[in-house]
Structures are given as C-alpha cells and as structure tokens.
Amino acid sequence: MSDLSIELTAPNGRKYTQPTGLFINNEFVKSKSGNKITSINPTDETEITSVYAAGAEDVDIAVSAARKAFKDPSWRDMATSDRGSLMFNLSKLVEEHAQTLATIETWDNGDQTRLTKSGSTGKPYSVALNEDVAEVAGTLKYYGGYADKLHGQVIDTNPAKFAYTIREPLGVCGQIIPWNYPLAMAAWKLGPAIACGNTVVLKAAEQTPLSILYFANLIKEAGFPPGVINILNGYGKDCGAAIASHLDIDKIAFTGSTSTGRQIMKSASVNLKNITLETGGKSPLLVFADAELEQAVKWAHGGIMSNMGQICTATSRILVQEEIYSKFIDMFKATIQEVSKVGDPFQDSTFQGPQVTKAQYERILRYIESGKNEGATLATGGIPFKSPNGKGFFIEPTVFTNVKDTMTIYREEVFGPFVVIASFKTEDEAVQKANDSTYGLGSAVFTSDLTRAHRIARRIEAGMVWVNSSNDSDFRIPFGGVKQSGVGRELGEEGLRAYTNAKAVHVNLGTRL
C-alpha cells in the first residue's frame, strides 16, 4: 500500500486496490493542500476510506495538462479510427473489471435498483453489475463507433465559390458529474467528448469519490495519451467552482441540482463557455382510465422507487384519472408491500437500499413533515426504516395522496423514495397539471389510445416522453430537458453536437475585385 492507494475488502468479500489520488497526466498525485474527502458507507455509516480533494491549484494543473494534450500531435493528429479504438479498449476493460466496479459503486453510494427495459427491476449488486456498469461499457463503445464518422458538409452556393464545413473539437472540457450514477454519468459525458477529439477535466461528486478513481486506472491501461482524461475529486465550492470559472476551459457539462446549475451558468459566463446542463425534475406520469392498469402500476412503481428515488427523471408526480384513482392507489401500495424490500444492497432480496448521505436522508424527512403539515394524506411510509443494527440512511417508501398542486411536495424535487398521487378528470386537465411545473425533464403517459398518446406527447412540456413505460432511457437516444431542467442534450447522435464547433471554409474560385 502506498499513500496514493489502499487495499480494501468490500462487504461482499471482494478485495481490490483503491486509488486515492487525483488522476492527472495518467498518474495519481496528491492534492497540493493535502486535504481529503472521506467516503461513508450509507448502509452502516462507517468510513470506507479517504481520498485527496482538489482545490483551485490542482484544477490549474489538470487544465494545463488537458490543454497540452489537446495541442499535442499524439492526440490532435491521431487518426479518428485510432481514437475510436482507444474507446473500444476502454469499453472492453470496463467489461473485464465489471465486478469490481459494481462492487465499489454499490458500496460507495448504496447503489440499488434500476428500472430495466422490460419494466421489471433488478437486484442491488446485480443491477450495478449487469445494468449500470454494462451501460458504461455500452456508452463508450457506442461513441467509439462515432469517432471516425464525424464530418462536415459541402454547401453549394454558386460556381465561383467552394464552401464546406469542418466539425472541430471544442478544446478542454470541464465535466461535473453527480452522485446517483457516478460511472454511468461519467460515460455519458466522456463518450461524446473524447469521440470528438476533446480533452477532459472531470470532477466526481464528493459524496461518491471511489468508483471513478478505479475507472481512471483503466484509462491509462487503454492507451490514452497523458492529459487527455484527468479526474479530480473535490468539493463543489472549491474544485467545482474553479472548473466552472476557469478561463482555459472551453466547455462545461454539468449534471446536478437546478440551483447549482444556475451557479455553474453564472461562473461559466466569465469566458462565455459552451455549456450543457442536466438539472432537476419533477416528472409527471399520467394514467388514463383505459390504461392497462397492472402495467401502469408496475412501471409507476419502478419509475419512482428505483435507485431509492434518486433519479433526476423519476416520475415523482403521478396523475391518475379520477374513475380509477382509488384502485390505482390500492394496487400501488400493494406493489410497494410486495416489491420494495428495504435493506442491505449487497443482499439479493433487497430492492431499496439507503439514501446516499445523511444530508439527503434528512432532506427527505423534512419533505415528509411538509406534506403532513400542508394537509396531504400519508398513504404509506413516511418514517425511517430501522435496519437490524440501527444504522444506515434508510427511509420507508413514501406515498402521499389527496395532494393539491399548491403543496410544496407537489412542486419541489425531493429526490427520494417519495411520490405524490393526484387525480384529474379530462385530458386537458391532465396536460395542464403535467405542465404546471418549473421543470421539464421526463414524463410518462399510460393509455391504450395511441392517438391520444401521440397527441399528449406533443403537448407535454418535457424533453422526454415515455408512452406506456417510465424511465427506460437508452444511451442511443437523446436525453435532456426544457425549462429549468437543463440546457442542451446528452446521449445519442445529438450528444455529439455539444462537443464540436462547425467551422465554415469559403474558397474563392474566381471572383475578382
């Protein structure tokens, strides 16, 4: 063991070497201040280990490394197919190290259930392994395939001019990822940035600093030149702020809260950085009387209770047509009783693990009190879950009914296993209630009438609409929101647009003055 790594044994018995430094220029280094962040296991509140926390001086060093790499021929002039091959290498290494990556992800943030494309939900560790880490590998492979398929166009104007465009990388990209899906969010941002030929300084969330550092080992092994991808841990007020305001960073991509997104936007304006923001949500899920009710209940349950409700697109406002309102609530509560087993995320029988931190746990409890005080009906849950050892940040799945659209719990993002269920009479009322939000990230519609589904999909103010499903996102499909849920799009071919500039070249073929 060195002072830049530590040998750890996870709760599932897996042993591995955990890096603890800042990853700059393909090497792990200490922070200049020597300050550290301690990672806490949210299942039992014990310390896992501490890692170095970057400050402004460390950000300067990482940005300089990224700028040097961006200009160096080893990266700048690399054949695009070779760039793609490096991404394929990294994807393959993620697959080879999947068990360790899934172990760290589960341990560090209580990683839990994730809705699958079939609408069922996985098991805690198995979900981190078979879905989350698989998505990381898949995203990197997907964008690796695009590396040699980026091109401009010839634009015909007149015989005296030859005009064409070139898609060029932006330069140094600062990327700030959240704590709910650390590795997946890193892949969502790294994939398109690297495929387009940029270099990156990526900051992990201070709550979940471990899995991204193990992933950093694989970057060097994959063959990326030094400085192309740099990974820092650090606090938002220090490291994150320094990245957002840095004069030598050309782009900021951020996923997190809307309030932090506003600060990022302000800081990035200092040099008019290109920005992509994916921020908060209070996504509606509409259930019409003609919907296949059993399926609607299952998808609605997974859409909010997966990953302990810690999903930006969680469909946390359920709107049900009044003639089936009571029946839906009964079936929803029964599904919670049957499916939502709370406990240790390393146990196969567990559906819901702990909230990521004590602060998040306490935040949810405050919203529960707010719901009670404002007169909503607490249908189930609303209390901490007591684990056998009395430790951990567990909360019972919570459902409020008879919720008015003026209530705090209806309007604000809670980010936990917490859902409000309200009713509507008509399609117009359903759309009005769905759109009555400052957010516009995801949405879902359940109906057997596909004409209605397509009609509502156009009318809902959201970046994404799921018809007869919820939260079954795919890295090949654009992801993002409107209103205060963000700026720009990630994933799919659309995600590449955020990481290139179009340069226009005008060639005079004969016009003389």
Coordinates of C-alpha atoms in Angstrom, one line a residue, residues 88-319:
F88 CA -13.2 0.3 -27.6
N89 CA -10.2 -0.7 -25.5
L90 CA -11.7 1.3 -22.5
S91 CA -15.1 -0.3 -23.0
K92 CA -13.5 -3.7 -23.0
L93 CA -11.6 -3.0 -19.8
V94 CA -14.8 -1.8 -18.1
E95 CA -16.3 -5.2 -19.0
E96 CA -13.3 -7.1 -17.7
H97 CA -13.4 -5.1 -14.4
A98 CA -17.1 -5.1 -14.1
Q99 CA -17.4 -7.0 -10.8
T100 CA -15.0 -4.7 -9.0
L101 CA -16.6 -1.5 -10.5
A102 CA -20.1 -2.7 -9.5
T103 CA -18.8 -3.6 -6.0
I104 CA -17.4 -0.1 -5.4
E105 CA -20.5 1.6 -6.9
T106 CA -22.8 -0.5 -4.5
W107 CA -20.6 0.1 -1.5
D108 CA -19.9 3.8 -2.0
N109 CA -23.4 5.1 -2.6
G110 CA -25.8 2.2 -1.7
D111 CA -26.4 1.7 -5.5
Q112 CA -29.7 -0.1 -5.8
T113 CA -32.4 -0.9 -8.2
R114 CA -32.6 0.4 -11.7
L115 CA -35.6 0.0 -14.0
T116 CA -34.9 -2.4 -16.8
K117 CA -36.3 -2.1 -20.3
S118 CA -38.7 -4.9 -19.6
G119 CA -40.3 -2.9 -16.8
S120 CA -39.1 -5.2 -14.0
T121 CA -36.5 -4.2 -11.5
G122 CA -33.2 -5.8 -10.9
K123 CA -31.4 -6.7 -7.7
P124 CA -28.9 -4.3 -5.9
Y125 CA -25.4 -5.6 -6.7
S126 CA -26.6 -7.5 -9.8
V127 CA -28.2 -4.3 -11.1
A128 CA -24.9 -2.3 -10.6
L129 CA -23.1 -5.2 -12.4
N130 CA -25.5 -6.1 -15.2
E131 CA -27.1 -2.7 -16.0
D132 CA -25.1 0.2 -14.6
V133 CA -21.6 -1.0 -15.5
A134 CA -22.9 -2.6 -18.7
E135 CA -24.3 0.9 -19.6
V136 CA -20.8 2.4 -19.1
A137 CA -19.2 -0.1 -21.4
G138 CA -22.0 0.2 -24.0
T139 CA -21.9 4.0 -24.0
L140 CA -18.1 4.1 -24.5
K141 CA -18.4 1.5 -27.3
Y142 CA -21.3 3.5 -28.9
Y143 CA -19.4 6.7 -29.1
G144 CA -16.2 5.0 -30.1
G145 CA -18.0 3.9 -33.2
Y146 CA -18.8 7.6 -34.0
A147 CA -15.1 8.7 -33.7
D148 CA -14.4 8.2 -37.4
K149 CA -17.9 9.2 -38.6
L150 CA -17.9 12.9 -37.7
H151 CA -17.9 15.0 -40.8
G152 CA -18.9 18.4 -42.2
Q153 CA -20.7 19.1 -45.5
V154 CA -20.2 20.9 -48.8
I155 CA -22.6 23.7 -49.3
D156 CA -23.4 24.7 -52.9
T157 CA -23.8 28.5 -53.4
N158 CA -22.5 29.5 -56.8
P159 CA -19.9 28.4 -59.3
A160 CA -17.4 31.0 -58.1
K161 CA -17.3 29.6 -54.5
F162 CA -16.5 26.3 -52.9
A163 CA -17.8 26.2 -49.4
Y164 CA -17.6 23.5 -46.8
T165 CA -17.8 22.9 -43.0
I166 CA -15.5 21.1 -40.7
R167 CA -16.6 19.7 -37.3
E168 CA -13.9 20.6 -34.9
P169 CA -13.4 19.7 -31.2
L170 CA -14.1 22.5 -28.7
G171 CA -10.9 22.1 -26.7
V172 CA -10.7 21.4 -22.9
C173 CA -14.0 20.3 -21.4
G174 CA -14.8 20.6 -17.7
Q175 CA -17.3 17.9 -16.7
I176 CA -19.0 17.7 -13.3
I177 CA -20.9 14.5 -12.5
P178 CA -23.5 13.7 -9.8
W179 CA -23.5 11.0 -7.1
N180 CA -26.6 8.9 -8.1
Y181 CA -24.9 7.1 -11.0
P182 CA -21.2 8.0 -10.9
L183 CA -19.8 5.8 -13.6
A184 CA -22.8 6.0 -16.0
M185 CA -22.8 9.8 -15.8
A186 CA -19.1 9.8 -16.4
A187 CA -19.5 7.7 -19.5
W188 CA -22.4 9.8 -20.8
K189 CA -20.0 12.8 -20.7
L190 CA -16.7 11.3 -21.6
G191 CA -18.0 9.3 -24.5
P192 CA -19.0 12.1 -26.9
A193 CA -16.3 14.5 -25.7
I194 CA -13.5 12.0 -26.4
A195 CA -15.0 10.7 -29.6
C196 CA -14.9 14.3 -31.0
G197 CA -11.3 14.8 -30.0
N198 CA -11.6 17.0 -26.9
T199 CA -9.7 16.6 -23.7
V200 CA -11.3 16.5 -20.3
V201 CA -11.1 17.5 -16.7
L202 CA -13.8 15.6 -14.9
K203 CA -14.9 16.2 -11.3
A204 CA -16.7 13.4 -9.4
A205 CA -19.3 14.1 -6.7
E206 CA -17.7 14.5 -3.2
Q207 CA -20.3 12.0 -1.9
T208 CA -19.2 9.2 -4.2
P209 CA -15.5 9.5 -4.9
L210 CA -14.3 5.9 -5.2
S211 CA -15.5 4.1 -8.3
I212 CA -14.3 6.9 -10.7
L213 CA -10.8 6.6 -9.4
Y214 CA -10.7 2.9 -10.1
F215 CA -12.0 3.6 -13.5
A216 CA -9.1 6.1 -14.0
N217 CA -6.7 3.2 -13.9
L218 CA -8.4 1.7 -16.9
I219 CA -7.9 5.0 -18.9
K220 CA -4.1 4.6 -18.8
E221 CA -4.3 0.9 -19.5
A222 CA -6.5 1.5 -22.5
G223 CA -3.7 3.6 -24.1
F224 CA -4.9 7.2 -23.9
P225 CA -2.1 9.7 -24.1
P226 CA -1.3 11.6 -20.8
G227 CA -3.6 14.5 -20.1
V228 CA -6.5 13.5 -22.4
I229 CA -8.7 12.5 -19.4
N230 CA -8.0 13.9 -16.0
I231 CA -10.2 13.0 -13.0
L232 CA -10.4 15.0 -9.8
N233 CA -12.3 14.6 -6.6
G234 CA -13.1 17.7 -4.6
Y235 CA -15.8 19.8 -3.0
G236 CA -18.1 21.7 -5.2
K237 CA -17.3 25.1 -3.6
D238 CA -13.6 24.6 -4.2
C239 CA -12.9 22.2 -7.1
G240 CA -16.3 22.6 -8.9
A241 CA -16.3 26.3 -8.8
A242 CA -12.7 26.5 -10.0
I243 CA -13.6 24.3 -13.1
A244 CA -16.7 26.3 -13.9
S245 CA -14.9 29.7 -13.8
H246 CA -11.6 28.6 -15.3
L247 CA -10.5 30.8 -18.2
D248 CA -8.8 28.0 -20.1
I249 CA -11.8 25.6 -20.1
D250 CA -13.9 25.8 -23.2
K251 CA -16.9 23.9 -22.2
I252 CA -18.8 22.9 -19.0
A253 CA -21.1 19.9 -18.8
F254 CA -22.9 19.5 -15.5
T255 CA -25.4 17.1 -14.1
G256 CA -26.9 18.0 -10.7
S257 CA -29.4 20.3 -9.0
T258 CA -31.0 23.3 -10.7
S259 CA -29.7 25.6 -8.0
T260 CA -26.1 24.5 -8.6
G261 CA -26.8 24.6 -12.4
R262 CA -27.6 28.3 -12.1
Q263 CA -24.3 29.0 -10.3
I264 CA -22.4 26.9 -12.9
M265 CA -24.0 29.0 -15.7
K266 CA -23.1 32.3 -14.0
S267 CA -19.5 31.1 -13.4
A268 CA -19.1 29.8 -17.0
S269 CA -20.2 33.2 -18.4
V270 CA -16.8 34.6 -17.4
N271 CA -15.4 33.5 -20.8
L272 CA -18.7 32.5 -22.5
K273 CA -18.1 28.8 -22.2
N274 CA -20.2 26.4 -24.2
I275 CA -22.5 24.7 -21.6
T276 CA -24.6 21.6 -21.2
L277 CA -26.7 21.4 -18.1
E278 CA -28.9 18.5 -17.0
T279 CA -30.6 19.6 -13.8
G280 CA -33.7 18.9 -11.7
G281 CA -37.0 17.4 -12.4
K282 CA -40.5 16.7 -11.1
S283 CA -41.6 14.4 -13.9
P284 CA -45.3 13.6 -14.3
L285 CA -46.7 10.2 -15.0
L286 CA -50.3 10.3 -16.4
V287 CA -52.6 7.2 -16.1
F288 CA -55.8 7.3 -18.1
A289 CA -58.8 5.1 -17.3
D290 CA -58.2 3.0 -20.5
A291 CA -54.6 2.1 -19.5
E292 CA -53.5 -1.4 -18.8
L293 CA -53.6 -0.8 -15.0
E294 CA -51.4 -3.6 -13.8
Q295 CA -48.6 -2.5 -16.1
A296 CA -49.1 1.2 -15.3
V297 CA -48.7 0.4 -11.6
K298 CA -45.5 -1.6 -12.1
W299 CA -43.9 1.0 -14.3
A300 CA -45.0 3.8 -12.0
H301 CA -43.5 2.0 -9.0
G302 CA -40.2 1.5 -10.8
G303 CA -40.3 5.0 -12.1
I304 CA -40.0 6.5 -8.7
M305 CA -38.8 3.8 -6.3
S306 CA -35.8 2.6 -8.3
N307 CA -32.4 3.7 -7.0
M308 CA -34.1 4.9 -3.9
G309 CA -35.9 7.6 -5.9
Q310 CA -32.5 9.2 -6.6
I311 CA -33.1 9.7 -10.3
C312 CA -33.4 13.0 -12.0
T313 CA -36.1 11.7 -14.3
A314 CA -38.0 10.0 -11.5
T315 CA -41.7 10.1 -12.3
S316 CA -42.5 11.5 -8.8
R317 CA -45.9 13.2 -9.7
I318 CA -48.4 10.5 -10.6
L319 CA -51.6 11.9 -12.1

